[in-house]
Amino acid sequence: MPKLSDPAVSAGSAVWPASPYGGELVDLTTDQSEITDRALSATKRLILTATQTIHLRNIGTGCYSPLTGFMTQVDFQSVLAHGKLSNGLDWKVPVLFHVEEKNCTEFREGADVALCNAGGHVVATMTVESLFDVDPDAYCDTVMGTCDRRHPGVARIREQSRLCIGGPVKLCGSKITAERFENAPARIRAQLESSGAGEFAAFSTRNISHRGHEYQHRVALDRAGFLGIHVITGAAVAGNFMSDVVLDTYQMLTEEIYPPGKTLLNNMRLPPIYAGPKEAFLQATVLQNMGFTHFIVGRDHAGVGNYYSRYESQEIFAAGSTLDILIMALPEPQYCPHCNDIVTEGECQHPDDLKKLNGRDVRRFLAAEDYSALNEILRPEVRDMIIARHSAGSIFVES
Ligand SMILES: [Zn+2]
């Protein structure tokens, strides 16, 4: 059962190997001939959207174990009503396959649909077990905790068709192209095993590395002995740093700064969900499936705007759950100008002067060419890299 972390937690009730959620790591990859055979009898071909592609890959490689397909109505309603799959395991974010309503007569229960990439090539199949309607208000209220249309997750759900199909999937293994630094859970498990460590902490982020992140990395390395840094990509937001730039900052840390053999860098693909605490729960699920024993959850983890309270993403784990991964609930690291150091509340006598660290300020200082202000937020190597990249061309996602 997950517990809020205290120094005793890492004394180790979660030890290697961390069991995949539900007991077994799902692998739904198969060869081209099976996919071709299945596609021949398919009643329908669909071109996958970017979000569907990410979910499909996460299901197929076991990131979402124990899911073996897109959710059926039974599982979807169970997640909304009870926060659990129909098998009783806690699950907070529905994994849905929306289809355009004009297509609904072409789906038959028990029949396969062929799922194609943007080039029109069949990469997977789904056996349709369920065709159902999603009430966007009920979805948003439960998953996002709000129906406010200004919430980006709410806006996205409202753009989607209400009709979904669900059922088990099969993927053609050779047609899955990994993104830069993207690793399937089985590969990460092998890396963890070969490291020789006994406990593994996971850190996840969408932002470039700042000194507050590094503070948390040091805590994790000290307590667990091994650190997996997971850069979450797949939900580009206009004005934010491009994924490659974010990955570059952590590549520098893992290859040039941190102790050799004690860290790994992974590109964790997740579509735009913006579900704050419930998204943190999904991340914890993926990380347990990758073999991590501890998960660092900080202030407003996976949050958006002011929709969630500062530590709500830690509190969702506090009551316990069916996950085994332990939560390292860390306080917010901030910059103290008196100490000229990164501290958390209670570590020095200047609580009123502490400055928050965030990517928004980095973007602001870069735009103003106020490079000295970056020193409080970024280590010199990261600062110089970001300034050089910024001078050479745009490093932000365009709208
Ligand atoms: Zn201080």
CSV table of C-alpha atoms and ligand atoms in Angstrom, one decimal:
chain,number,residue,atom,x,y,z
A,1,MET,CA,0.0,0.0,0.0
A,2,PRO,CA,1.4,3.5,-0.8
A,3,LYS,CA,2.2,5.6,2.1
A,4,LEU,CA,3.1,9.3,2.4
A,5,SER,CA,6.8,9.3,2.6
A,6,ASP,CA,8.7,9.9,5.8
A,7,PRO,CA,12.4,9.2,6.2
A,8,ALA,CA,11.5,5.7,7.4
A,9,VAL,CA,9.7,4.8,4.2
A,10,SER,CA,12.8,4.2,2.2
A,11,ALA,CA,13.9,1.7,4.9
A,12,GLY,CA,12.2,-0.5,2.4
A,13,SER,CA,8.8,-2.1,2.4
A,14,ALA,CA,8.9,-1.8,-1.4
A,15,VAL,CA,11.8,-3.9,-2.7
A,16,TRP,CA,12.9,-5.0,-6.1
A,17,PRO,CA,11.3,-6.3,-8.1
A,18,ALA,CA,8.2,-4.1,-7.9
A,19,SER,CA,5.4,-6.3,-9.2
A,20,PRO,CA,3.6,-5.1,-12.3
A,21,TYR,CA,0.2,-3.7,-11.4
A,22,GLY,CA,-2.3,-6.6,-11.2
A,23,GLY,CA,0.6,-9.1,-11.1
A,24,GLU,CA,1.7,-9.5,-14.8
A,25,LEU,CA,3.3,-7.1,-17.2
A,26,VAL,CA,1.1,-7.0,-20.3
A,27,ASP,CA,2.6,-7.4,-23.7
A,28,LEU,CA,0.2,-7.2,-26.6
A,29,THR,CA,2.8,-6.9,-29.4
A,30,THR,CA,2.7,-9.5,-32.2
A,31,ASP,CA,4.1,-10.0,-35.7
A,32,GLN,CA,3.0,-8.4,-38.9
A,33,SER,CA,1.3,-11.6,-40.3
A,34,GLU,CA,-1.1,-11.8,-37.3
A,35,ILE,CA,-2.0,-8.1,-37.7
A,36,THR,CA,-2.5,-8.5,-41.5
A,37,ASP,CA,-4.7,-11.6,-40.9
A,38,ARG,CA,-6.9,-9.8,-38.4
A,39,ALA,CA,-7.1,-6.7,-40.6
A,40,LEU,CA,-8.5,-8.8,-43.5
A,41,SER,CA,-11.6,-9.6,-41.5
A,42,ALA,CA,-11.9,-6.1,-39.9
A,43,THR,CA,-15.2,-4.3,-40.5
A,44,LYS,CA,-13.6,-0.9,-40.4
A,45,ARG,CA,-10.3,0.9,-40.8
A,46,LEU,CA,-9.6,3.9,-38.6
A,47,ILE,CA,-6.7,6.4,-38.7
A,48,LEU,CA,-5.3,6.8,-35.2
A,49,THR,CA,-5.2,10.2,-33.6
A,50,ALA,CA,-2.0,11.3,-31.7
A,51,THR,CA,-3.8,10.7,-28.4
A,52,GLN,CA,-5.0,7.2,-29.5
A,53,THR,CA,-1.6,6.3,-30.7
A,54,ILE,CA,0.0,7.1,-27.3
A,55,HIS,CA,-2.7,5.2,-25.4
A,56,LEU,CA,-2.4,2.3,-27.8
A,57,ARG,CA,1.3,2.0,-27.4
A,58,ASN,CA,1.1,2.3,-23.6
A,59,ILE,CA,-1.5,-0.4,-23.5
A,60,GLY,CA,0.4,-2.7,-25.8
A,61,THR,CA,3.8,-2.4,-24.1
A,62,GLY,CA,2.4,-2.8,-20.6
A,63,CYS,CA,2.7,0.8,-19.3
A,64,TYR,CA,-1.0,0.5,-18.4
A,65,SER,CA,-0.9,-3.1,-17.1
A,66,PRO,CA,-3.3,-4.7,-16.3
A,67,LEU,CA,-5.3,-3.1,-19.2
A,68,THR,CA,-5.3,-5.2,-22.3
A,69,GLY,CA,-7.3,-2.8,-24.4
A,70,PHE,CA,-9.3,0.4,-24.5
A,71,MET,CA,-11.9,0.6,-21.8
A,72,THR,CA,-15.3,-1.1,-22.2
A,73,GLN,CA,-18.4,0.5,-20.8
A,74,VAL,CA,-18.2,-1.7,-17.7
A,75,ASP,CA,-14.7,-0.6,-16.8
A,76,PHE,CA,-15.4,3.1,-17.7
A,77,GLN,CA,-18.5,3.2,-15.5
A,78,SER,CA,-16.6,1.5,-12.7
A,79,VAL,CA,-13.8,4.0,-12.9
A,80,LEU,CA,-16.2,6.9,-12.8
A,81,ALA,CA,-18.4,5.5,-10.0
A,82,HIS,CA,-15.8,3.9,-7.8
A,83,GLY,CA,-12.3,4.9,-9.0
A,84,LYS,CA,-11.6,1.3,-9.7
A,85,LEU,CA,-11.5,-1.1,-12.7
A,86,SER,CA,-14.2,-3.8,-12.7
A,87,ASN,CA,-11.6,-6.2,-11.3
A,88,GLY,CA,-11.3,-4.0,-8.1
A,89,LEU,CA,-7.9,-2.4,-8.8
A,90,ASP,CA,-7.8,1.4,-8.3
A,91,TRP,CA,-7.8,3.3,-11.5
A,92,LYS,CA,-8.6,7.0,-11.9
A,93,VAL,CA,-8.2,8.2,-15.5
A,94,PRO,CA,-10.4,6.4,-18.2
A,95,VAL,CA,-8.5,5.2,-21.2
A,96,LEU,CA,-11.0,5.7,-24.0
A,97,PHE,CA,-11.2,5.4,-27.8
A,98,HIS,CA,-13.5,8.0,-29.1
A,99,VAL,CA,-15.0,7.5,-32.6
A,100,GLU,CA,-17.0,9.8,-34.8
A,101,GLU,CA,-20.7,9.2,-34.4
A,102,LYS,CA,-21.3,8.8,-38.1
A,103,ASN,CA,-19.3,5.6,-38.0
A,104,CYS,CA,-21.3,3.8,-35.3
A,105,THR,CA,-23.3,1.5,-37.5
A,106,GLU,CA,-20.0,0.0,-38.9
A,107,PHE,CA,-18.9,-1.4,-35.5
A,108,ARG,CA,-20.2,-4.8,-34.5
A,109,GLU,CA,-19.5,-6.5,-31.2
A,110,GLY,CA,-16.9,-9.2,-31.5
A,111,ALA,CA,-15.6,-7.9,-34.8
A,112,ASP,CA,-12.1,-6.4,-35.3
A,113,VAL,CA,-11.4,-2.9,-36.5
A,114,ALA,CA,-8.0,-2.1,-38.1
A,115,LEU,CA,-6.1,0.8,-36.6
A,116,CYS,CA,-3.8,2.6,-39.0
A,117,ASN,CA,-1.0,5.1,-38.6
A,118,ALA,CA,-1.1,8.5,-40.4
A,119,GLY,CA,0.3,6.9,-43.5
A,120,GLY,CA,-2.6,4.5,-43.7
A,121,HIS,CA,-0.7,1.4,-42.7
A,122,VAL,CA,-2.4,-1.0,-40.3
A,123,VAL,CA,-0.4,-1.1,-37.0
A,124,ALA,CA,-2.9,-2.7,-34.7
A,125,THR,CA,-6.3,-4.1,-34.3
A,126,MET,CA,-9.1,-3.8,-31.7
A,127,THR,CA,-11.8,-6.4,-31.1
A,128,VAL,CA,-14.8,-4.3,-30.3
A,129,GLU,CA,-16.5,-5.5,-27.2
A,130,SER,CA,-18.4,-2.4,-26.3
A,131,LEU,CA,-19.9,0.7,-28.0
A,132,PHE,CA,-21.0,3.3,-25.5
A,133,ASP,CA,-21.8,6.9,-24.8
A,134,VAL,CA,-19.7,9.2,-22.5
A,135,ASP,CA,-21.4,11.9,-20.6
A,136,PRO,CA,-18.8,14.7,-20.7
A,137,ASP,CA,-20.2,16.4,-17.6
A,138,ALA,CA,-20.0,13.3,-15.5
A,139,TYR,CA,-16.5,12.6,-17.0
A,140,CYS,CA,-15.1,16.1,-16.2
A,141,ASP,CA,-16.7,16.3,-12.8
A,142,THR,CA,-15.2,13.0,-11.7
A,143,VAL,CA,-11.8,13.0,-13.5
A,144,MET,CA,-10.9,16.7,-13.6
A,145,GLY,CA,-12.9,17.8,-10.5
A,146,THR,CA,-14.5,20.6,-12.5
A,147,CYS,CA,-16.7,21.2,-15.5
A,148,ASP,CA,-15.1,24.7,-16.1
A,149,ARG,CA,-14.6,25.0,-19.9
A,150,ARG,CA,-11.4,27.0,-19.3
A,151,HIS,CA,-9.8,23.9,-17.8
A,152,PRO,CA,-7.8,22.5,-20.8
A,153,GLY,CA,-8.7,18.9,-19.9
A,154,VAL,CA,-12.4,19.8,-19.8
A,155,ALA,CA,-12.1,21.6,-23.2
A,156,ARG,CA,-10.5,18.6,-24.8
A,157,ILE,CA,-13.2,16.2,-23.6
A,158,ARG,CA,-15.8,18.5,-24.9
A,159,GLU,CA,-14.2,18.6,-28.3
A,160,GLN,CA,-14.4,14.7,-28.5
A,161,SER,CA,-17.2,12.7,-29.8
A,162,ARG,CA,-19.4,11.2,-27.0
A,163,LEU,CA,-19.2,7.7,-28.6
A,164,CYS,CA,-16.5,5.3,-27.7
A,165,ILE,CA,-15.5,1.8,-28.6
A,166,GLY,CA,-13.6,-0.5,-26.2
A,167,GLY,CA,-12.0,-3.9,-26.3
A,168,PRO,CA,-8.7,-5.8,-26.4
A,169,VAL,CA,-5.9,-4.7,-28.8
A,170,LYS,CA,-3.0,-6.3,-30.7
A,171,LEU,CA,-0.1,-4.3,-32.0
A,172,CYS,CA,2.5,-5.0,-34.6
A,173,GLY,CA,5.8,-4.8,-32.7
A,174,SER,CA,7.9,-3.9,-35.7
A,175,LYS,CA,5.6,-0.9,-36.5
A,176,ILE,CA,6.1,0.7,-33.2
A,177,THR,CA,8.5,3.5,-33.6
A,178,ALA,CA,9.9,4.7,-30.3
A,179,GLU,CA,10.4,8.5,-29.7
A,180,ARG,CA,13.7,9.7,-28.5
A,181,PHE,CA,14.5,8.2,-25.1
A,182,GLU,CA,11.2,6.3,-25.1
A,183,ASN,CA,11.5,2.9,-23.5
A,184,ALA,CA,9.0,0.1,-23.0
A,185,PRO,CA,8.6,-1.1,-19.4
A,186,ALA,CA,10.3,-4.5,-20.0
A,187,ARG,CA,13.4,-2.6,-21.2
A,188,ILE,CA,13.4,-0.3,-18.2
A,189,ARG,CA,13.0,-3.3,-15.9
A,190,ALA,CA,16.0,-4.9,-17.4
A,191,GLN,CA,18.1,-1.7,-16.9
A,192,LEU,CA,17.0,-1.5,-13.3
A,193,GLU,CA,17.9,-5.1,-12.7
A,194,SER,CA,21.3,-4.7,-14.2
A,195,SER,CA,22.1,-1.6,-12.0
A,196,GLY,CA,22.4,-3.8,-9.0
A,197,ALA,CA,20.5,-1.3,-6.8
A,198,GLY,CA,17.6,-2.5,-4.5
A,199,GLU,CA,15.3,0.5,-4.6
A,200,PHE,CA,14.4,2.8,-7.5
A,201,ALA,CA,13.0,6.3,-7.2
A,202,ALA,CA,11.1,7.8,-10.2
A,203,PHE,CA,10.9,11.5,-10.9
A,204,SER,CA,8.5,12.9,-13.6
A,205,THR,CA,8.2,16.3,-15.1
A,206,ARG,CA,7.2,18.3,-18.2
A,207,ASN,CA,9.6,21.2,-17.5
A,208,ILE,CA,13.3,21.8,-18.1
A,209,SER,CA,15.6,20.9,-15.3
A,210,HIS,CA,15.9,23.6,-12.6
A,211,ARG,CA,17.7,23.6,-9.3
A,212,GLY,CA,14.5,22.6,-7.4
A,213,HIS,CA,14.3,19.4,-9.5
A,214,GLU,CA,18.0,18.7,-8.7
A,215,TYR,CA,17.3,19.1,-5.0
A,216,GLN,CA,14.6,16.4,-5.3
A,217,HIS,CA,16.9,14.2,-7.3
A,218,ARG,CA,19.6,14.4,-4.6
A,219,VAL,CA,17.0,13.4,-2.0
A,220,ALA,CA,15.9,10.5,-4.1
A,221,LEU,CA,19.4,9.3,-4.8
A,222,ASP,CA,20.2,9.5,-1.1
A,223,ARG,CA,17.1,7.5,-0.1
A,224,ALA,CA,16.7,5.0,-2.9
A,225,GLY,CA,20.1,4.8,-4.5
A,226,PHE,CA,18.8,4.9,-8.1
A,227,LEU,CA,16.9,7.6,-9.9
A,228,GLY,CA,14.7,7.3,-13.0
A,229,ILE,CA,14.0,10.7,-14.6
A,230,HIS,CA,10.8,10.6,-16.7
A,231,VAL,CA,10.2,13.5,-19.1
A,232,ILE,CA,6.6,13.5,-20.0
A,233,THR,CA,5.9,14.4,-23.6
A,234,GLY,CA,2.9,14.0,-25.9
A,235,ALA,CA,1.0,17.1,-24.8
A,236,ALA,CA,2.7,20.1,-26.4
A,237,VAL,CA,1.4,23.4,-25.0
A,238,ALA,CA,2.0,26.5,-27.0
A,239,GLY,CA,4.6,28.7,-25.3
A,240,ASN,CA,6.2,25.9,-23.3
A,241,PHE,CA,9.7,24.5,-24.0
A,242,MET,CA,9.9,22.0,-26.8
A,243,SER,CA,10.2,18.4,-25.7
A,244,ASP,CA,13.7,18.0,-27.2
A,245,VAL,CA,15.0,21.0,-25.2
A,246,VAL,CA,13.5,19.5,-22.0
A,247,LEU,CA,15.1,16.1,-22.7
A,248,ASP,CA,18.4,17.8,-23.5
A,249,THR,CA,18.6,19.4,-20.0
A,250,TYR,CA,18.1,16.0,-18.3
A,251,GLN,CA,20.4,14.2,-20.7
A,252,MET,CA,23.1,16.6,-19.6
A,253,LEU,CA,22.4,15.9,-15.9
A,254,THR,CA,22.3,12.1,-16.3
A,255,GLU,CA,25.4,11.9,-18.6
A,256,GLU,CA,27.6,14.6,-17.3
A,257,ILE,CA,26.6,15.5,-13.7
A,258,TYR,CA,25.0,12.6,-11.8
A,259,PRO,CA,27.0,9.5,-10.7
A,260,PRO,CA,27.4,6.9,-13.5
A,261,GLY,CA,25.1,3.9,-13.3
A,262,LYS,CA,22.8,5.5,-10.8
A,263,THR,CA,20.3,7.1,-13.1
A,264,LEU,CA,18.3,6.6,-16.3
A,265,LEU,CA,16.4,9.0,-18.6
A,266,ASN,CA,13.1,8.0,-20.1
A,267,ASN,CA,10.6,9.8,-22.3
A,268,MET,CA,7.2,9.0,-20.8
A,269,ARG,CA,4.5,9.5,-23.5
A,270,LEU,CA,1.2,10.6,-22.1
A,271,PRO,CA,-1.5,12.5,-24.0
A,272,PRO,CA,-2.9,15.8,-22.8
A,273,ILE,CA,-5.0,14.8,-19.8
A,274,TYR,CA,-4.5,17.6,-17.3
A,275,ALA,CA,-6.2,15.7,-14.5
A,276,GLY,CA,-3.9,16.8,-11.6
A,277,PRO,CA,-4.1,14.3,-8.8
A,278,LYS,CA,-5.7,11.6,-10.9
A,279,GLU,CA,-3.1,12.0,-13.6
A,280,ALA,CA,-0.4,11.7,-10.8
A,281,PHE,CA,-2.1,8.3,-10.0
A,282,LEU,CA,-1.8,7.2,-13.6
A,283,GLN,CA,1.9,8.2,-13.7
A,284,ALA,CA,2.4,6.1,-10.5
A,285,THR,CA,0.7,3.2,-12.2
A,286,VAL,CA,3.0,3.4,-15.3
A,287,LEU,CA,6.1,3.8,-13.0
A,288,GLN,CA,5.2,0.7,-10.9
A,289,ASN,CA,4.8,-1.2,-14.2
A,290,MET,CA,8.3,-0.1,-15.1
A,291,GLY,CA,9.6,-1.5,-11.9
A,292,PHE,CA,10.1,1.6,-9.8
A,293,THR,CA,9.6,1.2,-6.0
A,294,HIS,CA,9.3,5.0,-5.2
A,295,PHE,CA,7.7,7.9,-6.9
A,296,ILE,CA,8.5,11.6,-6.1
A,297,VAL,CA,5.3,13.6,-5.9
A,298,GLY,CA,5.9,17.3,-5.3
A,299,ARG,CA,3.8,20.5,-5.2
A,300,ASP,CA,0.9,20.6,-7.6
A,301,HIS,CA,2.1,17.5,-9.5
A,302,ALA,CA,0.5,17.2,-12.9
A,303,GLY,CA,-1.6,20.2,-12.0
A,304,VAL,CA,-2.9,22.9,-14.3
A,305,GLY,CA,-3.8,26.6,-13.5
A,306,ASN,CA,-5.2,26.9,-10.0
A,307,TYR,CA,-7.6,24.0,-10.2
A,308,TYR,CA,-5.9,21.8,-7.6
A,309,SER,CA,-4.6,22.6,-4.2
A,310,ARG,CA,-0.8,22.6,-3.6
A,311,TYR,CA,-0.4,19.1,-2.3
A,312,GLU,CA,-3.6,17.5,-3.7
A,313,SER,CA,-1.6,15.2,-5.9
A,314,GLN,CA,0.1,13.8,-2.7
A,315,GLU,CA,-3.2,13.5,-0.8
A,316,ILE,CA,-4.8,11.2,-3.4
A,317,PHE,CA,-2.3,8.5,-2.3
A,318,ALA,CA,-2.7,9.2,1.5
A,319,ALA,CA,-5.7,7.0,2.0
A,320,GLY,CA,-3.9,4.0,0.6
A,321,SER,CA,-4.6,2.2,-2.7
A,322,THR,CA,-4.1,-1.1,-4.5
A,323,LEU,CA,-0.8,0.3,-6.0
A,324,ASP,CA,2.5,-1.0,-4.3
A,325,ILE,CA,4.7,1.9,-5.4
A,326,LEU,CA,5.7,4.1,-2.4
A,327,ILE,CA,5.1,7.9,-2.6
A,328,MET,CA,7.9,10.2,-1.7
A,329,ALA,CA,5.8,13.2,-0.9
A,330,LEU,CA,8.4,16.0,-1.0
A,331,PRO,CA,7.9,19.7,0.1
A,332,GLU,CA,8.5,22.4,-2.5
A,333,PRO,CA,12.2,23.4,-3.0
A,334,GLN,CA,12.6,27.1,-3.3
A,335,TYR,CA,15.5,29.5,-3.7
A,336,CYS,CA,16.7,31.4,-0.6
A,337,PRO,CA,18.6,34.6,-1.6
A,338,HIS,CA,20.2,34.9,1.9
A,339,CYS,CA,21.5,31.4,1.9
A,340,ASN,CA,22.1,31.5,-1.9
A,341,ASP,CA,20.8,27.9,-1.9
A,342,ILE,CA,17.8,25.7,-2.6
A,343,VAL,CA,15.9,25.0,0.6
A,344,THR,CA,12.5,23.7,1.7
A,345,GLU,CA,10.4,25.3,4.3
A,346,GLY,CA,11.9,25.0,7.8
A,347,GLU,CA,15.5,24.6,6.5
A,348,CYS,CA,16.5,28.2,7.2
A,349,GLN,CA,15.4,31.3,9.0
A,350,HIS,CA,14.2,33.2,5.9
A,351,PRO,CA,10.7,31.7,5.1
A,352,ASP,CA,9.3,35.1,3.9
A,353,ASP,CA,12.0,35.6,1.3
A,354,LEU,CA,11.9,32.3,-0.5
A,355,LYS,CA,11.4,32.4,-4.2
A,356,LYS,CA,9.5,29.9,-6.2
A,357,LEU,CA,11.3,28.1,-9.1
A,358,ASN,CA,9.4,27.5,-12.3
A,359,GLY,CA,9.8,27.3,-16.0
A,360,ARG,CA,7.5,30.3,-16.6
A,361,ASP,CA,10.1,32.6,-15.0
A,362,VAL,CA,12.9,31.0,-17.1
A,363,ARG,CA,10.9,31.9,-20.2
A,364,ARG,CA,10.3,35.4,-18.9
A,365,PHE,CA,14.0,36.0,-18.1
A,366,LEU,CA,15.0,34.6,-21.5
A,367,ALA,CA,12.6,36.9,-23.3
A,368,ALA,CA,13.9,39.9,-21.4
A,369,GLU,CA,17.6,38.7,-21.9
A,370,ASP,CA,17.9,39.0,-18.1
A,371,TYR,CA,20.4,36.2,-18.0
A,372,SER,CA,21.8,36.9,-14.5
A,373,ALA,CA,18.3,36.3,-13.1
A,374,LEU,CA,18.5,32.7,-14.4
A,375,ASN,CA,21.3,31.9,-12.0
A,376,GLU,CA,18.9,31.5,-9.1
A,377,ILE,CA,16.9,28.9,-11.1
A,378,LEU,CA,19.3,27.0,-13.3
A,379,ARG,CA,22.7,25.4,-12.8
A,380,PRO,CA,25.4,27.1,-15.0
A,381,GLU,CA,25.6,24.2,-17.5
A,382,VAL,CA,21.8,24.2,-18.0
A,383,ARG,CA,21.7,28.0,-18.1
A,384,ASP,CA,24.3,28.2,-20.8
A,385,MET,CA,22.7,25.5,-22.9
A,386,ILE,CA,19.3,27.2,-22.7
A,387,ILE,CA,20.7,30.6,-23.6
A,388,ALA,CA,22.7,29.2,-26.5
A,389,ARG,CA,19.7,27.3,-27.9
A,390,HIS,CA,17.4,30.3,-27.4
A,391,SER,CA,19.9,32.5,-29.3
A,392,ALA,CA,20.1,30.0,-32.1
A,393,GLY,CA,16.3,29.8,-32.7
A,394,SER,CA,13.0,29.2,-31.2
A,395,ILE,CA,12.9,26.7,-28.3
A,396,PHE,CA,9.2,27.1,-27.5
A,397,VAL,CA,6.2,25.3,-28.9
A,398,GLU,CA,4.5,27.5,-31.4
A,399,SER,CA,0.8,28.1,-31.2
B,1,ZN,ZN,17.7,31.1,3.9
